[in-house]
Tab-separated table of C-alpha atoms in Angstrom:
chain	number	residue	atom	x	y	z
A	1	SER	CA	128.596	101.608	108.435
A	2	PRO	CA	127.774	102.813	104.800
A	3	MET	CA	128.178	99.033	103.671
A	4	ARG	CA	125.737	97.972	106.504
A	5	SER	CA	123.145	100.797	105.811
A	6	GLU	CA	123.417	100.082	102.008
A	7	HIS	CA	122.080	96.410	102.143
A	8	HIS	CA	119.731	96.540	105.197
A	9	ASN	CA	116.853	95.772	103.286
A	10	GLN	CA	114.192	93.286	103.350
A	11	PHE	CA	114.619	91.750	99.810
A	12	ASP	CA	115.781	88.323	101.394
A	13	LEU	CA	112.549	88.179	103.376
A	14	ILE	CA	110.457	89.226	100.440
A	15	ARG	CA	112.132	86.462	98.283
A	16	LEU	CA	111.407	83.770	100.723
A	17	LEU	CA	107.876	84.548	101.182
A	18	THR	CA	107.447	84.864	97.387
A	19	ALA	CA	109.294	81.541	97.046
A	20	TRP	CA	106.917	80.068	99.769
A	21	SER	CA	103.948	81.507	97.772
A	22	VAL	CA	104.860	79.578	94.579
A	23	ILE	CA	105.342	76.407	96.561
A	24	VAL	CA	101.914	76.690	97.897
A	25	ALA	CA	100.259	77.647	94.887
A	26	HIS	CA	101.726	74.836	92.860
A	27	HIS	CA	101.299	72.217	95.083
A	28	PHE	CA	97.855	71.935	94.420
A	29	PRO	CA	97.808	70.690	90.842
A	30	ILE	CA	101.106	68.801	91.279
A	31	THR	CA	99.573	66.923	93.991
A	32	GLY	CA	96.124	66.570	92.722
A	33	THR	CA	94.941	68.459	95.918
A	34	THR	CA	91.776	70.343	96.128
A	35	ALA	CA	92.266	73.868	97.401
A	36	PRO	CA	90.062	75.154	100.084
A	37	ALA	CA	87.154	77.302	99.137
A	38	TRP	CA	88.409	80.708	100.459
A	39	ILE	CA	90.988	80.537	98.245
A	40	SER	CA	89.216	79.161	95.212
A	41	ASN	CA	86.795	81.783	94.261
A	42	GLN	CA	86.305	85.179	92.052
A	43	TRP	CA	88.628	87.397	94.521
A	44	LEU	CA	91.065	84.882	95.984
A	45	ASN	CA	92.516	82.373	93.576
A	46	TRP	CA	95.256	80.306	94.793
A	47	ALA	CA	96.369	80.040	91.362
A	48	TRP	CA	96.985	83.868	91.218
A	49	LEU	CA	99.194	83.182	94.588
A	50	GLY	CA	102.034	82.054	92.420
A	51	GLY	CA	101.606	84.349	89.939
A	52	VAL	CA	101.829	87.314	92.120
A	53	ALA	CA	104.962	85.897	93.596
A	54	VAL	CA	106.488	85.527	90.233
A	55	MET	CA	105.427	89.200	89.436
A	56	THR	CA	107.047	90.433	92.571
A	57	PHE	CA	110.347	88.521	91.581
A	58	PHE	CA	110.291	90.496	88.327
A	59	VAL	CA	109.721	94.048	90.061
A	60	ILE	CA	112.499	93.351	92.170
A	61	SER	CA	114.981	92.126	89.604
A	62	GLY	CA	113.844	95.307	87.056
A	63	TYR	CA	114.785	97.390	90.036
A	64	LEU	CA	117.937	95.978	91.361
A	65	VAL	CA	119.303	95.299	87.780
A	66	THR	CA	118.491	99.168	86.533
A	67	LEU	CA	120.605	100.182	89.716
A	68	SER	CA	123.336	97.892	88.798
A	69	TRP	CA	123.627	99.333	85.183
A	70	GLN	CA	123.443	102.639	86.478
A	71	ARG	CA	126.168	101.800	88.938
A	72	GLU	CA	128.535	100.670	86.043
A	73	PRO	CA	127.182	100.984	82.801
A	74	ARG	CA	129.481	98.553	80.677
A	75	LEU	CA	128.193	95.982	78.860
A	76	LEU	CA	130.373	92.859	79.500
A	77	PRO	CA	130.744	93.622	83.503
A	78	PHE	CA	126.986	93.884	83.314
A	79	LEU	CA	126.319	90.736	81.709
A	80	TRP	CA	128.954	88.953	83.776
A	81	LYS	CA	127.045	89.880	86.784
A	82	ARG	CA	123.852	88.793	85.581
A	83	VAL	CA	125.331	85.422	84.436
A	84	LEU	CA	126.897	84.865	87.871
A	85	ARG	CA	123.780	85.650	89.438
A	86	LEU	CA	121.873	82.961	87.544
A	87	TRP	CA	124.264	80.270	86.012
A	88	PRO	CA	125.848	78.674	89.342
A	89	GLY	CA	122.471	78.298	90.847
A	90	MET	CA	121.056	76.803	87.488
A	91	LEU	CA	123.881	74.550	87.219
A	92	GLY	CA	123.201	73.136	90.845
A	93	ALA	CA	119.615	72.661	89.932
A	94	VAL	CA	119.918	70.736	86.583
A	95	LEU	CA	122.438	68.491	88.083
A	96	LEU	CA	120.500	67.839	91.216
A	97	CYS	CA	117.206	67.322	89.023
A	98	MET	CA	118.896	64.969	86.540
A	99	PHE	CA	120.914	62.746	88.805
A	100	VAL	CA	119.774	62.959	92.622
A	101	PHE	CA	116.066	63.251	91.893
A	102	GLY	CA	115.484	62.341	88.125
A	103	LEU	CA	117.643	58.922	88.276
A	104	PRO	CA	115.812	57.688	91.273
A	105	PHE	CA	112.357	58.378	90.384
A	106	THR	CA	112.051	57.761	86.885
A	107	SER	CA	109.777	54.874	85.839
A	108	LEU	CA	112.407	53.947	82.908
A	109	PRO	CA	115.361	51.656	83.497
A	110	ALA	CA	118.325	53.410	84.615
A	111	GLY	CA	120.281	52.671	81.331
A	112	ALA	CA	117.536	53.998	79.162
A	113	TYR	CA	116.948	57.094	81.177
A	114	LEU	CA	120.752	57.992	81.090
A	115	ALA	CA	120.862	57.217	77.145
A	116	SER	CA	117.820	59.106	76.451
A	117	ALA	CA	117.894	62.200	74.397
A	118	ASP	CA	115.313	63.992	76.531
A	119	THR	CA	117.378	63.472	79.680
A	120	TRP	CA	120.231	65.244	78.313
A	121	ALA	CA	118.165	68.128	76.582
A	122	PHE	CA	117.659	69.142	80.077
A	123	LEU	CA	121.186	70.466	80.201
A	124	SER	CA	119.775	73.112	77.710
A	125	ASN	CA	118.553	74.968	80.786
A	126	LEU	CA	122.036	76.132	81.309
A	127	SER	CA	122.279	78.261	78.088
A	128	LEU	CA	119.720	80.420	79.979
A	129	VAL	CA	117.695	81.000	76.864
A	130	HIS	CA	115.838	77.863	76.466
A	131	ALA	CA	113.741	75.962	79.253
A	132	VAL	CA	113.154	72.162	79.943
A	133	THR	CA	111.100	71.703	82.846
A	134	GLY	CA	110.527	67.951	82.716
A	135	LEU	CA	112.484	64.599	82.544
A	136	PRO	CA	111.683	61.435	80.579
A	137	GLY	CA	109.667	58.712	82.931
A	138	VAL	CA	109.943	61.182	85.949
A	139	PHE	CA	106.819	61.158	88.451
A	140	ALA	CA	105.139	59.323	85.696
A	141	HIS	CA	102.177	58.354	87.737
A	142	GLN	CA	101.863	61.921	89.550
A	143	PRO	CA	99.028	64.197	88.608
A	144	VAL	CA	101.659	66.214	86.361
A	145	PRO	CA	103.467	63.683	84.800
A	146	GLY	CA	107.270	64.222	83.667
A	147	ALA	CA	107.337	67.437	85.686
A	148	MET	CA	110.677	67.976	87.311
A	149	ASN	CA	111.362	71.847	88.014
A	150	GLY	CA	108.300	74.006	86.739
A	151	PRO	CA	109.740	77.142	87.454
A	152	LEU	CA	112.610	76.983	85.127
A	153	TRP	CA	110.688	78.494	82.249
A	154	THR	CA	111.017	81.818	84.010
A	155	ILE	CA	114.936	82.057	83.660
A	156	PRO	CA	115.054	82.441	79.690
A	157	LEU	CA	112.150	85.439	80.430
A	158	GLU	CA	114.430	86.822	83.181
A	159	PHE	CA	117.774	86.712	81.091
A	160	PHE	CA	115.881	88.521	78.090
A	161	CYS	CA	114.997	91.158	80.318
A	162	TYR	CA	118.800	91.714	81.169
A	163	LEU	CA	119.412	91.622	77.745
A	164	ALA	CA	116.884	94.299	76.923
A	165	LEU	CA	117.838	96.545	79.348
A	166	ALA	CA	121.549	96.184	78.260
A	167	ALA	CA	120.490	96.806	74.950
A	168	LEU	CA	118.761	100.311	76.137
A	169	GLY	CA	122.102	101.114	78.014
A	170	LEU	CA	123.891	100.608	74.794
A	171	LEU	CA	121.964	102.704	72.791
A	172	GLY	CA	122.089	105.523	75.420
A	173	ALA	CA	118.475	105.247	76.503
A	174	LEU	CA	119.323	104.842	79.941
A	175	ARG	CA	121.680	107.831	80.186
A	176	TYR	CA	118.836	110.241	80.285
A	177	ARG	CA	116.137	109.489	82.705
A	178	LEU	CA	113.432	111.400	81.177
A	179	CYS	CA	113.857	108.856	78.300
A	180	ALA	CA	114.470	106.133	80.093
A	181	THR	CA	111.181	107.039	81.886
A	182	LEU	CA	109.034	107.290	78.939
A	183	LEU	CA	110.108	104.220	77.479
A	184	CYS	CA	109.159	102.349	80.820
A	185	LEU	CA	105.740	103.859	80.900
A	186	ALA	CA	105.308	103.311	77.294
A	187	TYR	CA	105.694	99.690	77.597
A	188	MET	CA	104.002	99.610	80.708
A	189	LEU	CA	100.715	101.515	78.829
A	190	TRP	CA	101.294	99.016	76.008
A	191	TYR	CA	101.106	96.060	78.249
A	192	LEU	CA	97.736	97.725	79.975
A	193	VAL	CA	95.848	98.361	76.785
A	194	ALA	CA	96.892	95.728	74.248
A	195	LYS	CA	98.080	92.542	76.326
A	196	ASN	CA	96.192	92.757	79.748
A	197	ASP	CA	94.036	89.972	80.136
A	198	ASP	CA	91.323	92.125	81.481
A	199	ILE	CA	90.958	93.455	77.864
A	200	THR	CA	91.908	90.659	75.595
A	201	GLY	CA	90.601	87.703	77.777
A	202	GLU	CA	93.593	85.923	77.145
A	203	LEU	CA	96.346	85.754	79.704
A	204	VAL	CA	100.113	86.097	77.808
A	205	LEU	CA	102.793	85.716	80.418
A	206	TRP	CA	105.773	87.310	78.589
A	207	PRO	CA	104.407	90.482	77.962
A	208	MET	CA	102.922	90.781	81.539
A	209	TYR	CA	105.760	89.566	83.151
A	210	THR	CA	108.134	92.021	81.325
A	211	ALA	CA	105.957	94.805	82.172
A	212	TYR	CA	106.573	94.092	85.722
A	213	PHE	CA	110.260	94.059	85.124
A	214	ALA	CA	109.620	97.701	83.359
A	215	ALA	CA	107.525	98.841	86.482
A	216	GLY	CA	110.896	97.887	88.704
A	217	SER	CA	113.043	99.639	86.320
A	218	LEU	CA	110.893	102.655	86.708
A	219	ILE	CA	111.057	102.663	90.403
A	220	GLY	CA	115.098	101.947	89.827
A	221	LEU	CA	115.271	104.965	87.761
A	222	HIS	CA	113.859	107.136	90.512
A	223	ALA	CA	115.084	105.178	93.532
A	224	ASP	CA	115.825	108.426	95.530
A	225	TRP	CA	112.217	109.930	94.886
A	226	PHE	CA	110.612	106.462	95.850
A	227	ARG	CA	112.635	106.123	98.818
A	228	GLN	CA	111.333	109.240	100.177
A	229	HIS	CA	107.747	109.372	98.812
A	230	GLY	CA	106.885	105.507	98.064
A	231	GLY	CA	105.045	105.129	101.662
A	232	LYS	CA	102.825	107.878	100.847
A	233	LEU	CA	102.239	106.627	97.481
A	234	LEU	CA	101.222	103.230	98.311
A	235	LEU	CA	98.894	104.781	101.126
A	236	ALA	CA	97.182	106.718	98.502
A	237	LEU	CA	97.067	104.069	95.729
A	238	LEU	CA	96.218	100.899	97.832
A	239	PRO	CA	92.501	102.012	99.000
A	240	TRP	CA	91.674	102.349	94.991
A	241	CYS	CA	93.509	99.304	93.817
A	242	LEU	CA	91.627	97.223	96.508
A	243	LEU	CA	88.453	98.782	95.416
A	244	ALA	CA	89.173	98.177	91.780
A	245	TYR	CA	90.237	94.673	92.565
A	246	PHE	CA	87.159	93.436	94.515
A	247	LEU	CA	84.401	95.576	92.811
A	248	THR	CA	85.183	95.696	89.235
A	249	PRO	CA	86.188	93.127	86.688
A	250	TYR	CA	89.703	94.566	86.250
A	251	GLN	CA	91.597	92.496	88.800
A	252	SER	CA	94.655	92.260	86.535
A	253	THR	CA	95.089	95.948	86.075
A	254	ALA	CA	94.408	96.395	89.848
A	255	ARG	CA	97.368	93.741	90.469
A	256	PHE	CA	99.652	95.596	88.184
């Protein structure tokens, strides 16, 4: 059926693999475990496994959210869909972290934990614009003391991307494919030449991940073309990207 073919894709599998990659990459520092040598070198670095997974999430998000705006280019329905996408999961995560995991594992007495302003500050995650990743006294004697849910820091960045896309839509920039394409390309180029750690020597996450969101938006703007030619484009570019990654110092550029 049309409905079945529309949703016959591998996004759920990709999300599961990327979530697994985040867990694998982060468990080394969280547990104080030494990563094996084969993923602790110049070319295969365990820390980048989680980074690439987050990059993948942002590309998928940019792609799907751009298609969503194109289907219904109205601000309130668009924002409502985005809030429904993030907020219920965030509510469940916040309550579980505070009371199911935080309360039993804090080194503070239960009364002190519940009376602490730092505990209730965790609720600010529900705003979707501010991230708090730790709880007082939780896992105090672990290699990363206080860490409860580190990946929550990506949610405000994700929500910012939604708001930026909606703003461009309201300004009419998404109504014209050429204009939207040039904006995406300009932002991606700005990242590559001005904020790319290959150039600056400093890893700055916000410009990097928003550039990946812009890349996903670019694919969404030309979804029909990419569905038809994406495989050929991948086969043409992949050898050059691999050569650049393994044989040049421009590894972040090659990843992008």
